[in-house]
Coordinates of C-alpha atoms and ligand atoms in Angstrom, one line a residue:
X1 CA 7.1 30.7 9.0
X2 CA 4.1 28.7 8.0
X3 CA 3.0 25.6 9.9
X4 CA 2.8 22.2 8.1
X5 CA -1.0 22.4 8.4
X6 CA -1.0 25.8 6.6
X7 CA 1.3 24.5 3.9
X8 CA -0.9 21.5 3.3
X9 CA -4.1 23.5 3.3
X10 CA -2.7 25.7 0.5
X11 CA -1.9 22.6 -1.7
X12 CA -5.3 21.2 -2.3
X13 CA -8.0 21.1 -4.9
X14 CA -11.7 20.3 -4.6
X15 CA -12.3 16.6 -3.9
X16 CA -14.6 14.3 -5.8
X17 CA -15.4 11.6 -3.3
X18 CA -18.1 13.0 -1.2
X19 CA -21.8 13.9 -0.8
X20 CA -23.4 17.0 0.5
X21 CA -25.3 16.8 3.8
X22 CA -27.3 19.5 5.5
X23 CA -26.0 22.7 7.0
X24 CA -22.8 22.8 4.8
X25 CA -21.7 19.5 6.2
X26 CA -20.1 16.9 3.8
X27 CA -19.7 13.2 4.0
X28 CA -16.3 12.0 2.6
X29 CA -16.2 8.5 1.0
X30 CA -12.4 8.3 0.5
X31 CA -12.0 5.8 3.3
X32 CA -14.1 3.6 5.6
X33 CA -14.5 6.3 8.2
X34 CA -17.0 8.0 5.9
X35 CA -16.5 11.2 8.0
X36 CA -19.4 13.7 8.2
X37 CA -17.3 16.9 8.2
X38 CA -18.8 20.2 9.5
X39 CA -17.8 23.4 7.8
X40 CA -14.3 24.6 8.9
X41 CA -13.2 21.2 10.1
X42 CA -10.9 18.4 8.8
X43 CA -11.8 14.7 8.7
X44 CA -10.1 12.1 10.9
X45 CA -7.1 11.9 8.5
X46 CA -6.5 15.7 9.1
X47 CA -5.7 16.3 5.4
X48 CA -9.2 16.5 3.8
X49 CA -11.3 19.3 5.1
X50 CA -14.5 21.2 4.6
X51 CA -14.3 24.9 3.8
X52 CA -17.6 26.7 3.1
X53 CA -19.4 23.5 2.3
X54 CA -16.8 22.2 -0.2
X55 CA -14.4 19.3 0.3
X56 CA -10.7 20.1 -0.3
X57 CA -8.2 17.3 -0.7
X58 CA -4.4 17.1 -1.0
X59 CA -2.9 17.9 -4.4
X60 CA 0.3 18.9 -6.1
X61 CA 3.0 17.6 -3.7
X62 CA 4.7 14.5 -2.4
X63 CA 6.0 13.7 1.0
X64 CA 8.7 11.5 -0.5
X65 CA 9.7 9.4 -3.6
X66 CA 11.8 6.3 -3.9
X67 CA 12.7 3.7 -6.5
X68 CA 11.9 0.3 -5.0
X69 CA 12.1 -3.3 -6.4
X70 CA 8.5 -4.3 -6.8
X71 CA 9.2 -7.2 -4.4
X72 CA 9.5 -4.6 -1.6
X73 CA 5.9 -3.4 -2.0
X74 CA 5.5 -6.4 -1.8
X75 CA 4.1 -7.8 -5.0
X76 CA 5.5 -11.2 -5.8
X77 CA 3.0 -12.2 -8.5
X78 CA 3.2 -9.0 -10.6
X79 CA 6.1 -8.3 -13.0
X80 CA 8.9 -9.8 -11.0
X81 CA 12.0 -7.7 -11.0
X82 CA 10.3 -4.6 -12.1
X83 CA 11.3 -1.2 -10.7
X84 CA 8.4 0.4 -8.8
X85 CA 8.7 4.2 -8.7
X86 CA 7.0 4.9 -5.3
X87 CA 5.5 8.2 -4.1
X88 CA 3.5 9.2 -1.0
X89 CA 1.8 12.3 0.4
X90 CA 1.3 13.0 4.1
X91 CA -1.3 11.8 6.6
X92 CA -3.3 8.6 7.4
X93 CA -6.7 7.5 8.5
X94 CA -5.2 5.2 11.1
X95 CA -2.5 5.7 13.8
X96 CA -0.7 2.4 14.3
X97 CA 1.8 2.4 17.1
X98 CA 4.2 0.4 15.1
X99 CA 3.9 2.3 11.8
X100 CA 7.1 2.0 9.7
X101 CA 6.3 5.1 7.7
X102 CA 5.2 7.2 10.6
X103 CA 7.3 10.2 9.5
X104 CA 4.9 10.7 6.6
X105 CA 1.7 9.0 7.8
X106 CA 1.5 10.8 11.2
X107 CA 2.7 14.2 9.9
X108 CA -0.2 16.2 11.2
X109 CA -0.7 14.2 14.4
X110 CA 2.7 13.8 15.9
X111 CA 5.0 16.9 16.1
X112 CA 8.1 14.6 15.8
X113 CA 7.0 13.5 12.4
X114 CA 8.6 16.0 10.1
X115 CA 8.8 15.4 6.4
X116 CA 8.7 18.7 4.4
X117 CA 6.6 18.2 1.2
X118 CA 8.0 18.7 -2.3
X119 CA 5.9 20.5 -4.9
X120 CA 5.5 18.5 -8.1
X121 CA 3.0 17.9 -10.9
X122 CA 1.7 14.5 -12.1
X123 CA 3.6 15.0 -15.4
X124 CA 6.9 15.6 -13.6
X125 CA 6.5 12.5 -11.4
X126 CA 5.7 10.3 -14.3
X127 CA 8.6 11.7 -16.4
X128 CA 11.0 10.9 -13.6
X129 CA 9.6 7.4 -13.2
X130 CA 10.1 6.8 -16.9
X131 CA 13.6 8.2 -16.8
X132 CA 14.5 5.9 -13.9
X133 CA 13.3 2.9 -15.9
X134 CA 10.3 2.1 -13.8
X135 CA 7.6 -0.2 -15.2
X136 CA 5.3 0.4 -12.3
X137 CA 4.3 3.5 -10.3
X138 CA 2.9 3.1 -6.8
X139 CA 1.1 5.3 -4.3
X140 CA 2.5 4.3 -0.9
X141 CA 4.2 5.5 2.3
X142 CA 1.1 7.3 3.6
X143 CA -2.4 5.9 3.1
X144 CA -3.2 6.4 -0.6
X145 CA -7.0 6.1 -0.2
X146 CA -7.1 9.5 1.5
X147 CA -5.3 11.1 -1.4
X148 CA -7.1 9.2 -4.1
X149 CA -7.8 12.2 -6.3
X150 CA -4.0 12.9 -6.5
X151 CA -3.2 9.3 -7.2
X152 CA -5.7 9.2 -10.1
X153 CA -4.3 12.4 -11.6
X154 CA -0.8 10.8 -11.5
X155 CA -2.0 7.5 -12.8
X156 CA -3.8 9.0 -15.8
X157 CA -0.4 10.4 -16.9
X158 CA 1.3 7.1 -16.0
X159 CA -1.1 5.1 -18.1
X160 CA -0.5 7.4 -21.1
X161 CA 3.2 6.7 -20.6
X162 CA 2.7 3.0 -20.6
X163 CA 3.2 2.4 -16.8
X164 CA 1.4 -0.1 -14.6
X165 CA -0.1 1.5 -11.5
X166 CA -0.5 0.3 -7.9
X167 CA -1.8 1.1 -4.4
X168 CA -0.1 0.0 -1.1
X169 CA -2.9 0.5 1.3
X170 CA -4.4 -0.4 4.7
X171 CA -7.6 -1.5 2.8
X172 CA -9.9 0.8 4.8
X173 CA -12.0 1.5 1.6
X174 CA -15.5 2.1 0.5
X175 CA -17.5 1.0 -2.5
X176 CA -17.4 4.5 -3.8
X177 CA -13.6 4.9 -3.7
X178 CA -13.0 1.5 -5.3
X179 CA -15.3 2.4 -8.2
X180 CA -13.4 5.7 -8.6
X181 CA -10.0 3.9 -8.6
X182 CA -10.9 0.8 -10.7
X183 CA -10.2 2.4 -14.1
X184 CA -6.8 3.6 -13.0
X185 CA -5.3 1.1 -10.5
X186 CA -3.9 -2.3 -11.6
X187 CA -2.3 -3.7 -8.5
X188 CA -3.6 -3.4 -5.0
X189 CA -1.8 -4.5 -1.8
X190 CA -3.7 -4.6 1.4
X191 CA -2.1 -4.6 4.8
X192 CA -4.4 -6.8 6.9
X193 CA -3.1 -6.1 10.3
X194 CA -5.2 -8.3 12.5
X195 CA -8.4 -10.3 12.5
X196 CA -9.8 -8.7 15.7
X197 CA -12.0 -5.7 15.7
X198 CA -10.9 -4.5 19.1
X199 CA -7.3 -4.5 18.0
X200 CA -8.3 -2.6 14.8
X201 CA -10.0 0.0 17.0
X202 CA -6.8 0.5 18.9
X203 CA -5.2 1.4 15.6
X204 CA -8.0 3.8 14.8
X205 CA -10.2 1.7 12.5
X206 CA -12.7 -1.1 12.3
X207 CA -12.1 -4.5 10.7
X208 CA -15.4 -4.8 8.7
X209 CA -14.7 -2.1 6.0
X210 CA -11.3 -3.7 5.4
X211 CA -12.7 -7.3 5.0
X212 CA -15.4 -5.9 2.7
X213 CA -12.7 -4.0 0.7
X214 CA -10.5 -7.1 0.2
X215 CA -13.5 -9.1 -1.1
X216 CA -14.6 -6.3 -3.3
X217 CA -11.1 -5.7 -4.7
X218 CA -10.9 -9.3 -5.7
X219 CA -14.4 -9.4 -7.3
X220 CA -13.6 -6.1 -9.2
X221 CA -10.5 -7.6 -10.8
X222 CA -7.7 -5.6 -9.2
X223 CA -4.6 -7.8 -8.8
X224 CA -4.6 -8.3 -5.0
X225 CA -1.8 -9.3 -2.6
X226 CA -2.2 -9.3 1.2
X227 CA 0.5 -8.5 3.9
X228 CA 0.3 -9.2 7.6
X229 CA 3.1 -7.8 9.7
X230 CA 3.4 -10.5 12.4
X231 CA 3.8 -8.8 15.8
X232 CA 4.5 -11.2 18.6
X233 CA 1.8 -10.9 21.3
X234 CA -0.3 -8.6 19.2
X235 CA -1.7 -10.6 16.3
X236 CA 0.1 -13.9 16.2
X237 CA -2.1 -16.3 18.2
X238 CA -3.0 -19.5 16.4
X239 CA -6.7 -18.8 16.6
X240 CA -6.4 -15.3 15.1
X241 CA -4.1 -16.4 12.3
X242 CA -6.4 -19.3 11.5
X243 CA -9.4 -17.1 11.2
X244 CA -7.5 -14.5 9.1
X245 CA -6.1 -17.0 6.6
X246 CA -9.4 -18.9 6.4
X247 CA -11.1 -15.6 5.5
X248 CA -8.5 -14.9 2.7
X249 CA -8.9 -18.5 1.4
X250 CA -12.6 -17.9 1.3
X251 CA -12.1 -14.9 -1.0
X252 CA -9.6 -16.9 -3.1
X253 CA -6.9 -19.5 -2.3
X254 CA -4.9 -17.9 -5.1
X255 CA -4.4 -14.6 -3.3
X256 CA -0.7 -14.3 -2.3
X257 CA -0.3 -13.8 1.5
X258 CA 2.9 -12.2 2.8
X259 CA 3.6 -12.7 6.5
X260 CA 6.4 -10.4 7.4
X261 CA 8.7 -9.9 10.4
X262 CA 8.1 -7.0 12.8
X263 CA 11.0 -5.0 14.2
X264 CA 10.5 -2.5 17.1
X265 CA 9.5 0.8 15.7
X266 CA 7.8 4.1 16.5
X267 CA 5.8 3.7 19.7
X268 CA 5.7 -0.1 19.8
X269 CA 8.9 -1.1 21.4
X270 CA 7.6 -3.5 24.1
X271 CA 6.9 -6.5 21.7
X272 CA 9.7 -8.9 20.7
X273 CA 11.0 -8.8 17.1
X274 CA 9.5 -11.6 15.0
X275 CA 11.7 -14.6 14.5
X276 CA 12.0 -16.8 11.4
X277 CA 10.4 -19.6 13.5
X278 CA 7.4 -17.4 14.1
X279 CA 7.0 -16.8 10.3
X280 CA 7.3 -20.5 9.5
X281 CA 4.6 -21.3 12.1
X282 CA 2.2 -18.6 10.7
X283 CA 2.9 -19.8 7.2
X284 CA 1.9 -23.4 8.2
X285 CA -1.4 -22.1 9.6
X286 CA -2.1 -20.3 6.3
X287 CA -1.3 -23.4 4.3
X288 CA -3.6 -25.4 6.5
X289 CA -6.3 -22.9 5.7
X290 CA -5.9 -23.5 2.0
X291 CA -3.8 -20.6 0.8
X292 CA -1.5 -21.7 -2.1
X293 CA 1.0 -18.8 -2.2
X294 CA 2.5 -17.9 1.2
X295 CA 5.6 -15.8 1.5
X296 CA 7.7 -15.1 4.7
X297 CA 9.2 -11.6 4.5
X298 CA 11.9 -9.4 6.0
X299 CA 14.3 -12.2 7.1
X300 CA 16.1 -13.2 3.8
X301 CA 17.8 -16.5 3.7
X302 CA 16.2 -17.7 7.1
X303 CA 12.9 -19.1 6.0
X304 CA 13.7 -21.8 3.5
X305 CA 11.4 -22.1 0.5
X306 CA 9.0 -19.4 1.9
X307 CA 10.6 -16.7 -0.2
X308 CA 10.1 -18.7 -3.4
X309 CA 7.1 -19.3 -5.6
X310 CA 6.4 -23.0 -5.9
X311 CA 3.9 -24.7 -8.2
X312 CA 0.9 -25.7 -6.0
X313 CA 0.4 -28.8 -8.1
X314 CA 3.8 -30.4 -8.4
X315 CA 5.9 -28.2 -6.0
X316 CA 8.4 -27.3 -8.7
X317 CA 10.4 -24.2 -8.2
X318 CA 8.9 -21.4 -10.4
X319 CA 10.6 -18.2 -9.0
X320 CA 13.5 -18.2 -6.6
X321 CA 14.2 -15.1 -4.4
X322 CA 16.6 -13.9 -1.8
X323 CA 15.0 -10.9 -0.2
X324 CA 14.1 -8.6 -3.1
X325 CA 16.5 -10.3 -5.5
X326 CA 15.1 -12.6 -8.2
X327 CA 17.8 -15.4 -8.4
X328 CA 16.0 -17.8 -10.7
X329 CA 13.0 -17.3 -13.0
X330 CA 11.4 -20.4 -14.6
X331 CA 7.9 -19.2 -15.3
X332 CA 6.8 -20.0 -18.9
X333 CA 5.9 -17.1 -21.2
X334 CA 2.1 -17.7 -20.6
X335 CA 2.6 -17.7 -16.8
X336 CA 2.7 -21.4 -16.1
X337 CA 4.7 -23.9 -14.1
X338 CA 7.6 -25.1 -16.3
X339 CA 7.2 -28.7 -15.1
X340 CA 3.5 -29.5 -15.1
X341 CA 2.0 -26.5 -17.0
X342 CA -0.3 -25.4 -14.1
X343 CA -1.3 -21.7 -14.5
X344 CA 0.2 -19.5 -11.8
X345 CA -2.1 -16.6 -11.1
X346 CA -0.6 -13.1 -11.4
X347 CA 0.3 -10.3 -13.8
X348 CA 3.3 -11.6 -15.8
X349 CA 5.5 -10.4 -18.6
X350 CA 6.3 -12.9 -21.3
X351 CA 9.8 -13.2 -20.0
X352 CA 12.0 -12.0 -17.1
X353 CA 13.6 -8.7 -18.0
X354 CA 16.2 -8.5 -15.3
X355 CA 16.2 -6.1 -12.3
X356 CA 17.4 -2.5 -12.4
X357 CA 17.8 -2.8 -8.6
X358 CA 17.1 -5.3 -5.9
X359 CA 17.4 -2.6 -3.2
X360 CA 15.6 0.7 -2.8
X361 CA 17.4 3.8 -3.9
X362 CA 16.6 7.5 -4.2
X363 CA 16.1 8.7 -7.8
X364 CA 19.1 10.2 -9.4
X365 CA 17.7 13.2 -11.1
X366 CA 19.1 13.4 -14.7
X367 CA 17.0 16.4 -15.6
X368 CA 16.0 19.2 -13.2
X369 CA 12.3 19.1 -12.7
X370 CA 11.1 22.6 -13.5
X371 CA 9.5 23.4 -10.2
X372 CA 10.3 20.3 -8.1
X373 CA 11.2 22.1 -4.9
X374 CA 10.7 22.1 -1.2
X375 CA 7.4 23.8 -0.6
X376 CA 9.0 25.7 2.2
X377 CA 10.5 25.3 5.6
X378 CA 7.8 24.3 8.0
X379 CA 7.7 24.9 11.7
Ligands
SF4_401 S1 -10.3 10.2 3.9 FE1 -11.3 9.0 5.6 S2 -10.6 10.0 7.4 FE2 -10.2 11.4 5.8 S3 -12.0 12.8 5.7 FE3 -12.3 11.1 4.2 S4 -13.5 9.6 5.3 FE4 -12.6 11.0 6.9

């Protein structure tokens, strides 16, 4: 029986995001690690590797697919109510102890993370997304930057089918990967986990490439939303939240900031779960920093107006939500407040088209995909 590593090494193609160094070494630009990879070795993410002086990258499989309301990604200022067909591969460039997708992200690092891959083509993924009624297709679950070549192949098909495309990412990017993605990615969510470089190093990264990426994404015209999972005792001090939200406001006060509740997961079980009060406190810090659109997530019905979009000028209710459910939609066709006409930044349809689902579900396959199959049983 093949190991997972052997299976993944067989489902690759030559990568594009790299430069050649001396002695058959390669530097990969897909994420902020910019690994110099010697011949015969993988990068930090374990899924991109150098064989004979050529970079090979994951291609032709998914670690999982799911139909999500776009509010789950979360995007609150992009096509409210839309169905986001979500897919991921395996592996990550970070190793967060509280990862909520660890079964896919840590597949080659943690023997307990077992998620057998499914073989699929870009055309088949897009066909299924369209059959499910998706408006948006999103690369998520593992870190999409490290599988950017696959995402672009899928998104080229998706664009041809009229879909909007998105990344749900830790933001550990490079100028090269953002230039590569810009023609094909519309929406970009960054998980800004902390504002402390020492803490980022505990997760396996550095903060500076992530801050640079957020600024660059905004300047390049991606639609950007930011999430911070609030972990009590890890990243929730007043001082850290103040610096984090002041940074975001310096990029643009119009960037939506989602501050979401942590629950004990994976290897981080010694921190308390986040309370609604914690979220409200963090939101107040963000508001003081100048952010105009702040959302408290994961505790529906417990955070007052912090699930809703309010006009920053007159405080009128513009979009009302309960969890992922859109319960009232009052945005005008040109994306403005219905009371005072203030433009609300975002990517909006001319009208609300209802929701196919306000909860995630696994796709019901109406048509058998020709070779959509388990790649094999892995050890
Ligand atoms: S994606 Fe990042 S971690 Fe993986 S090889 Fe490239 S630079 Fe290294």
